[in-house]
Amino acid sequence: MGQSVAMDMILTGRGVSGEEALRVGLANRLVEPGDALAAARRLAEELAAFPQRCMRADRLSALQQWSLDLDPALREETRAGLEVIQSGETAAGAGRFAAGAGRHGSFGD
């Protein structure tokens, strides 16, 4: 969210609707009232089904990048990516993709 919206919320203390939270980037998805727990469980199951080394390396890279200059960030991304490749997870994922999994949001077996 931008500084203007953040400052508005900080200084006024006003509440925001789900729609506004989504629009300004405070939330990244909405569900119907009462469906939050089920939606969170579905998301957790989706994430758990992904190749974990790759996903965790990507997550860590996204978190660490903010404190690094470009060259160290690229070195760390390369190091982590090579670890994932050496684990065999990348080759296994490429094989599943070649067989049709992961295309157009289809991650089924």
Short mmCIF file of N, CA and C in Angstrom, two decimals:
data_model
loop_
_atom_site.label_atom_id
_atom_site.label_comp_id
_atom_site.label_asym_id
_atom_site.label_seq_id
_atom_site.Cartn_x
_atom_site.Cartn_y
_atom_site.Cartn_z
N MET A 1 0.85 -1.17 0.00
CA MET A 1 0.00 0.00 0.00
C MET A 1 0.89 1.22 0.00
N GLY A 2 0.38 2.29 -0.52
CA GLY A 2 1.16 3.51 -0.58
C GLY A 2 1.21 4.24 0.76
N GLN A 3 2.17 5.14 0.87
CA GLN A 3 2.35 5.88 2.11
C GLN A 3 1.12 6.73 2.46
N SER A 4 0.47 7.29 1.46
CA SER A 4 -0.70 8.13 1.71
C SER A 4 -1.81 7.34 2.39
N VAL A 5 -2.10 6.16 1.87
CA VAL A 5 -3.15 5.32 2.47
C VAL A 5 -2.72 4.84 3.85
N ALA A 6 -1.46 4.43 3.97
CA ALA A 6 -0.96 3.98 5.27
C ALA A 6 -1.07 5.10 6.29
N MET A 7 -0.68 6.30 5.92
CA MET A 7 -0.72 7.44 6.84
C MET A 7 -2.17 7.75 7.23
N ASP A 8 -3.08 7.66 6.28
CA ASP A 8 -4.50 7.88 6.57
C ASP A 8 -4.97 6.89 7.63
N MET A 9 -4.63 5.62 7.45
CA MET A 9 -5.06 4.60 8.41
C MET A 9 -4.39 4.79 9.77
N ILE A 10 -3.10 5.11 9.77
CA ILE A 10 -2.36 5.29 11.02
C ILE A 10 -2.91 6.48 11.81
N LEU A 11 -3.09 7.60 11.12
CA LEU A 11 -3.48 8.84 11.81
C LEU A 11 -4.95 8.87 12.22
N THR A 12 -5.80 8.26 11.41
CA THR A 12 -7.23 8.31 11.73
C THR A 12 -7.68 7.12 12.56
N GLY A 13 -6.97 5.99 12.44
CA GLY A 13 -7.38 4.79 13.15
C GLY A 13 -8.68 4.19 12.64
N ARG A 14 -9.13 4.65 11.50
CA ARG A 14 -10.40 4.19 10.98
C ARG A 14 -10.32 2.74 10.50
N GLY A 15 -11.42 2.07 10.57
CA GLY A 15 -11.50 0.71 10.05
C GLY A 15 -11.63 0.74 8.54
N VAL A 16 -11.30 -0.36 7.92
CA VAL A 16 -11.46 -0.46 6.47
C VAL A 16 -12.25 -1.73 6.15
N SER A 17 -13.01 -1.67 5.11
CA SER A 17 -13.78 -2.84 4.66
C SER A 17 -12.84 -3.83 3.99
N GLY A 18 -13.32 -5.03 3.80
CA GLY A 18 -12.53 -6.02 3.08
C GLY A 18 -12.23 -5.56 1.67
N GLU A 19 -13.19 -4.96 1.02
CA GLU A 19 -12.99 -4.49 -0.35
C GLU A 19 -11.90 -3.43 -0.41
N GLU A 20 -11.91 -2.48 0.55
CA GLU A 20 -10.87 -1.45 0.56
C GLU A 20 -9.51 -2.07 0.89
N ALA A 21 -9.49 -2.99 1.84
CA ALA A 21 -8.23 -3.65 2.20
C ALA A 21 -7.64 -4.36 0.98
N LEU A 22 -8.48 -5.00 0.18
CA LEU A 22 -8.03 -5.67 -1.03
C LEU A 22 -7.52 -4.64 -2.04
N ARG A 23 -8.26 -3.56 -2.22
CA ARG A 23 -7.91 -2.54 -3.21
C ARG A 23 -6.58 -1.86 -2.90
N VAL A 24 -6.29 -1.59 -1.62
CA VAL A 24 -5.07 -0.86 -1.27
C VAL A 24 -3.89 -1.78 -0.99
N GLY A 25 -4.10 -3.10 -1.05
CA GLY A 25 -3.00 -4.02 -0.86
C GLY A 25 -2.79 -4.48 0.57
N LEU A 26 -3.72 -4.18 1.46
CA LEU A 26 -3.63 -4.63 2.84
C LEU A 26 -4.01 -6.11 2.94
N ALA A 27 -4.86 -6.55 2.03
CA ALA A 27 -5.26 -7.97 1.94
C ALA A 27 -5.01 -8.40 0.50
N ASN A 28 -4.80 -9.70 0.29
CA ASN A 28 -4.58 -10.16 -1.08
C ASN A 28 -5.68 -11.09 -1.59
N ARG A 29 -6.65 -11.38 -0.73
CA ARG A 29 -7.81 -12.16 -1.17
C ARG A 29 -8.93 -11.99 -0.16
N LEU A 30 -10.15 -12.18 -0.63
CA LEU A 30 -11.33 -12.10 0.22
C LEU A 30 -12.13 -13.39 0.08
N VAL A 31 -12.79 -13.75 1.16
CA VAL A 31 -13.71 -14.88 1.13
C VAL A 31 -15.01 -14.43 1.80
N GLU A 32 -16.04 -15.20 1.60
CA GLU A 32 -17.32 -14.88 2.21
C GLU A 32 -17.22 -14.98 3.74
N PRO A 33 -18.01 -14.18 4.44
CA PRO A 33 -18.01 -14.28 5.91
C PRO A 33 -18.27 -15.72 6.35
N GLY A 34 -17.48 -16.18 7.31
CA GLY A 34 -17.62 -17.54 7.82
C GLY A 34 -16.79 -18.57 7.08
N ASP A 35 -16.17 -18.18 5.95
CA ASP A 35 -15.41 -19.13 5.14
C ASP A 35 -13.90 -19.00 5.32
N ALA A 36 -13.44 -18.12 6.22
CA ALA A 36 -12.01 -17.85 6.34
C ALA A 36 -11.21 -19.09 6.72
N LEU A 37 -11.66 -19.84 7.70
CA LEU A 37 -10.90 -21.02 8.13
C LEU A 37 -10.81 -22.05 7.02
N ALA A 38 -11.91 -22.33 6.35
CA ALA A 38 -11.90 -23.30 5.25
C ALA A 38 -10.99 -22.82 4.12
N ALA A 39 -11.03 -21.54 3.81
CA ALA A 39 -10.18 -20.99 2.75
C ALA A 39 -8.71 -21.07 3.15
N ALA A 40 -8.41 -20.79 4.41
CA ALA A 40 -7.03 -20.88 4.89
C ALA A 40 -6.53 -22.32 4.81
N ARG A 41 -7.38 -23.26 5.13
CA ARG A 41 -6.98 -24.68 5.05
C ARG A 41 -6.75 -25.10 3.60
N ARG A 42 -7.61 -24.65 2.69
CA ARG A 42 -7.41 -24.96 1.27
C ARG A 42 -6.08 -24.39 0.78
N LEU A 43 -5.79 -23.14 1.16
CA LEU A 43 -4.53 -22.52 0.77
C LEU A 43 -3.35 -23.29 1.34
N ALA A 44 -3.43 -23.68 2.61
CA ALA A 44 -2.36 -24.45 3.24
C ALA A 44 -2.14 -25.77 2.51
N GLU A 45 -3.22 -26.43 2.11
CA GLU A 45 -3.10 -27.69 1.38
C GLU A 45 -2.46 -27.48 0.01
N GLU A 46 -2.84 -26.39 -0.66
CA GLU A 46 -2.23 -26.07 -1.96
C GLU A 46 -0.74 -25.85 -1.81
N LEU A 47 -0.35 -25.06 -0.81
CA LEU A 47 1.06 -24.76 -0.59
C LEU A 47 1.84 -26.01 -0.20
N ALA A 48 1.23 -26.86 0.60
CA ALA A 48 1.90 -28.09 1.04
C ALA A 48 2.12 -29.05 -0.13
N ALA A 49 1.31 -28.93 -1.18
CA ALA A 49 1.44 -29.82 -2.33
C ALA A 49 2.55 -29.39 -3.29
N PHE A 50 3.02 -28.16 -3.16
CA PHE A 50 4.08 -27.67 -4.05
C PHE A 50 5.43 -28.26 -3.65
N PRO A 51 6.38 -28.28 -4.57
CA PRO A 51 7.74 -28.71 -4.23
C PRO A 51 8.30 -27.80 -3.13
N GLN A 52 8.56 -28.36 -1.97
CA GLN A 52 8.87 -27.57 -0.78
C GLN A 52 10.23 -26.87 -0.84
N ARG A 53 11.26 -27.51 -1.31
CA ARG A 53 12.57 -26.84 -1.36
C ARG A 53 12.50 -25.61 -2.25
N CYS A 54 11.90 -25.75 -3.39
CA CYS A 54 11.78 -24.64 -4.33
C CYS A 54 10.95 -23.52 -3.72
N MET A 55 9.81 -23.86 -3.18
CA MET A 55 8.93 -22.84 -2.62
C MET A 55 9.60 -22.12 -1.46
N ARG A 56 10.27 -22.85 -0.60
CA ARG A 56 10.93 -22.22 0.55
C ARG A 56 12.10 -21.35 0.12
N ALA A 57 12.84 -21.79 -0.90
CA ALA A 57 13.94 -20.97 -1.42
C ALA A 57 13.39 -19.68 -2.02
N ASP A 58 12.29 -19.78 -2.77
CA ASP A 58 11.68 -18.58 -3.35
C ASP A 58 11.18 -17.64 -2.27
N ARG A 59 10.56 -18.19 -1.24
CA ARG A 59 10.05 -17.37 -0.14
C ARG A 59 11.19 -16.65 0.57
N LEU A 60 12.25 -17.38 0.89
CA LEU A 60 13.38 -16.78 1.57
C LEU A 60 14.03 -15.70 0.72
N SER A 61 14.15 -15.95 -0.58
CA SER A 61 14.71 -14.95 -1.49
C SER A 61 13.88 -13.67 -1.49
N ALA A 62 12.57 -13.82 -1.54
CA ALA A 62 11.69 -12.65 -1.54
C ALA A 62 11.82 -11.86 -0.24
N LEU A 63 12.01 -12.55 0.88
CA LEU A 63 12.15 -11.86 2.17
C LEU A 63 13.52 -11.22 2.33
N GLN A 64 14.57 -11.87 1.87
CA GLN A 64 15.93 -11.36 2.06
C GLN A 64 16.30 -10.25 1.11
N GLN A 65 15.70 -10.20 -0.05
CA GLN A 65 16.13 -9.26 -1.09
C GLN A 65 16.12 -7.81 -0.65
N TRP A 66 15.22 -7.46 0.25
CA TRP A 66 15.07 -6.06 0.62
C TRP A 66 16.29 -5.50 1.34
N SER A 67 17.05 -6.35 2.02
CA SER A 67 18.20 -5.87 2.78
C SER A 67 19.52 -6.04 2.01
N LEU A 68 19.45 -6.50 0.76
CA LEU A 68 20.67 -6.75 -0.01
C LEU A 68 20.77 -5.84 -1.22
N ASP A 69 22.01 -5.48 -1.56
CA ASP A 69 22.26 -4.81 -2.83
C ASP A 69 22.11 -5.84 -3.94
N LEU A 70 22.11 -5.38 -5.20
CA LEU A 70 21.82 -6.26 -6.33
C LEU A 70 22.80 -7.44 -6.42
N ASP A 71 24.09 -7.19 -6.38
CA ASP A 71 25.05 -8.29 -6.55
C ASP A 71 24.91 -9.35 -5.47
N PRO A 72 24.88 -8.99 -4.17
CA PRO A 72 24.69 -10.03 -3.16
C PRO A 72 23.34 -10.74 -3.29
N ALA A 73 22.31 -10.02 -3.70
CA ALA A 73 21.00 -10.64 -3.87
C ALA A 73 21.05 -11.67 -4.99
N LEU A 74 21.70 -11.34 -6.09
CA LEU A 74 21.82 -12.28 -7.21
C LEU A 74 22.66 -13.50 -6.83
N ARG A 75 23.74 -13.28 -6.06
CA ARG A 75 24.55 -14.41 -5.61
C ARG A 75 23.74 -15.35 -4.72
N GLU A 76 22.96 -14.77 -3.81
CA GLU A 76 22.15 -15.60 -2.91
C GLU A 76 21.06 -16.34 -3.67
N GLU A 77 20.44 -15.68 -4.63
CA GLU A 77 19.42 -16.34 -5.47
C GLU A 77 20.04 -17.50 -6.23
N THR A 78 21.23 -17.29 -6.78
CA THR A 78 21.92 -18.35 -7.52
C THR A 78 22.29 -19.51 -6.59
N ARG A 79 22.82 -19.20 -5.41
CA ARG A 79 23.20 -20.24 -4.45
C ARG A 79 21.98 -21.09 -4.08
N ALA A 80 20.89 -20.43 -3.72
CA ALA A 80 19.69 -21.15 -3.30
C ALA A 80 19.10 -21.94 -4.47
N GLY A 81 19.10 -21.36 -5.66
CA GLY A 81 18.58 -22.06 -6.83
C GLY A 81 19.39 -23.30 -7.16
N LEU A 82 20.72 -23.20 -7.04
CA LEU A 82 21.56 -24.37 -7.30
C LEU A 82 21.32 -25.47 -6.28
N GLU A 83 21.08 -25.10 -5.03
CA GLU A 83 20.75 -26.10 -4.01
C GLU A 83 19.48 -26.87 -4.39
N VAL A 84 18.47 -26.13 -4.86
CA VAL A 84 17.22 -26.78 -5.25
C VAL A 84 17.47 -27.71 -6.45
N ILE A 85 18.23 -27.24 -7.43
CA ILE A 85 18.53 -28.07 -8.60
C ILE A 85 19.27 -29.33 -8.18
N GLN A 86 20.28 -29.18 -7.31
CA GLN A 86 21.08 -30.33 -6.87
C GLN A 86 20.27 -31.32 -6.04
N SER A 87 19.18 -30.86 -5.44
CA SER A 87 18.34 -31.76 -4.64
C SER A 87 17.57 -32.76 -5.50
N GLY A 88 17.43 -32.47 -6.79
CA GLY A 88 16.65 -33.32 -7.67
C GLY A 88 15.20 -32.88 -7.80
N GLU A 89 14.78 -31.95 -6.95
CA GLU A 89 13.39 -31.50 -6.97
C GLU A 89 13.05 -30.82 -8.30
N THR A 90 14.00 -30.10 -8.87
CA THR A 90 13.76 -29.40 -10.13
C THR A 90 13.53 -30.37 -11.27
N ALA A 91 14.36 -31.40 -11.37
CA ALA A 91 14.21 -32.39 -12.44
C ALA A 91 12.88 -33.14 -12.31
N ALA A 92 12.52 -33.47 -11.07
CA ALA A 92 11.24 -34.16 -10.85
C ALA A 92 10.08 -33.27 -11.28
N GLY A 93 10.15 -31.98 -10.92
CA GLY A 93 9.09 -31.04 -11.30
C GLY A 93 9.02 -30.84 -12.80
N ALA A 94 10.17 -30.78 -13.47
CA ALA A 94 10.19 -30.63 -14.92
C ALA A 94 9.55 -31.85 -15.58
N GLY A 95 9.80 -33.02 -15.02
CA GLY A 95 9.18 -34.24 -15.56
C GLY A 95 7.67 -34.21 -15.42
N ARG A 96 7.20 -33.75 -14.26
CA ARG A 96 5.73 -33.66 -14.05
C ARG A 96 5.14 -32.63 -15.02
N PHE A 97 5.85 -31.51 -15.22
CA PHE A 97 5.35 -30.48 -16.14
C PHE A 97 5.31 -31.03 -17.57
N ALA A 98 6.35 -31.73 -17.96
CA ALA A 98 6.38 -32.31 -19.31
C ALA A 98 5.23 -33.29 -19.52
N ALA A 99 4.81 -33.92 -18.43
CA ALA A 99 3.69 -34.88 -18.50
C ALA A 99 2.34 -34.18 -18.43
N GLY A 100 2.33 -32.85 -18.26
CA GLY A 100 1.09 -32.10 -18.29
C GLY A 100 0.67 -31.45 -16.98
N ALA A 101 1.31 -31.77 -15.87
CA ALA A 101 0.92 -31.18 -14.58
C ALA A 101 1.42 -29.73 -14.51
N GLY A 102 0.67 -28.89 -13.85
CA GLY A 102 1.08 -27.51 -13.64
C GLY A 102 0.73 -26.56 -14.76
N ARG A 103 0.08 -27.03 -15.76
CA ARG A 103 -0.28 -26.14 -16.86
C ARG A 103 -1.67 -25.57 -16.63
N HIS A 104 -1.79 -24.31 -16.80
CA HIS A 104 -3.07 -23.62 -16.66
C HIS A 104 -3.70 -23.88 -15.29
N GLY A 105 -2.86 -23.92 -14.26
CA GLY A 105 -3.36 -24.09 -12.90
C GLY A 105 -3.71 -25.51 -12.53
N SER A 106 -3.38 -26.47 -13.38
CA SER A 106 -3.68 -27.87 -13.11
C SER A 106 -2.48 -28.53 -12.45
N PHE A 107 -2.58 -28.79 -11.14
CA PHE A 107 -1.47 -29.41 -10.41
C PHE A 107 -1.80 -30.81 -9.94
N GLY A 108 -2.86 -31.38 -10.47
CA GLY A 108 -3.28 -32.72 -10.03
C GLY A 108 -2.29 -33.77 -10.45
N ASP A 109 -2.45 -34.95 -9.86
CA ASP A 109 -1.54 -36.07 -10.16
C ASP A 109 -1.75 -36.59 -11.56
#
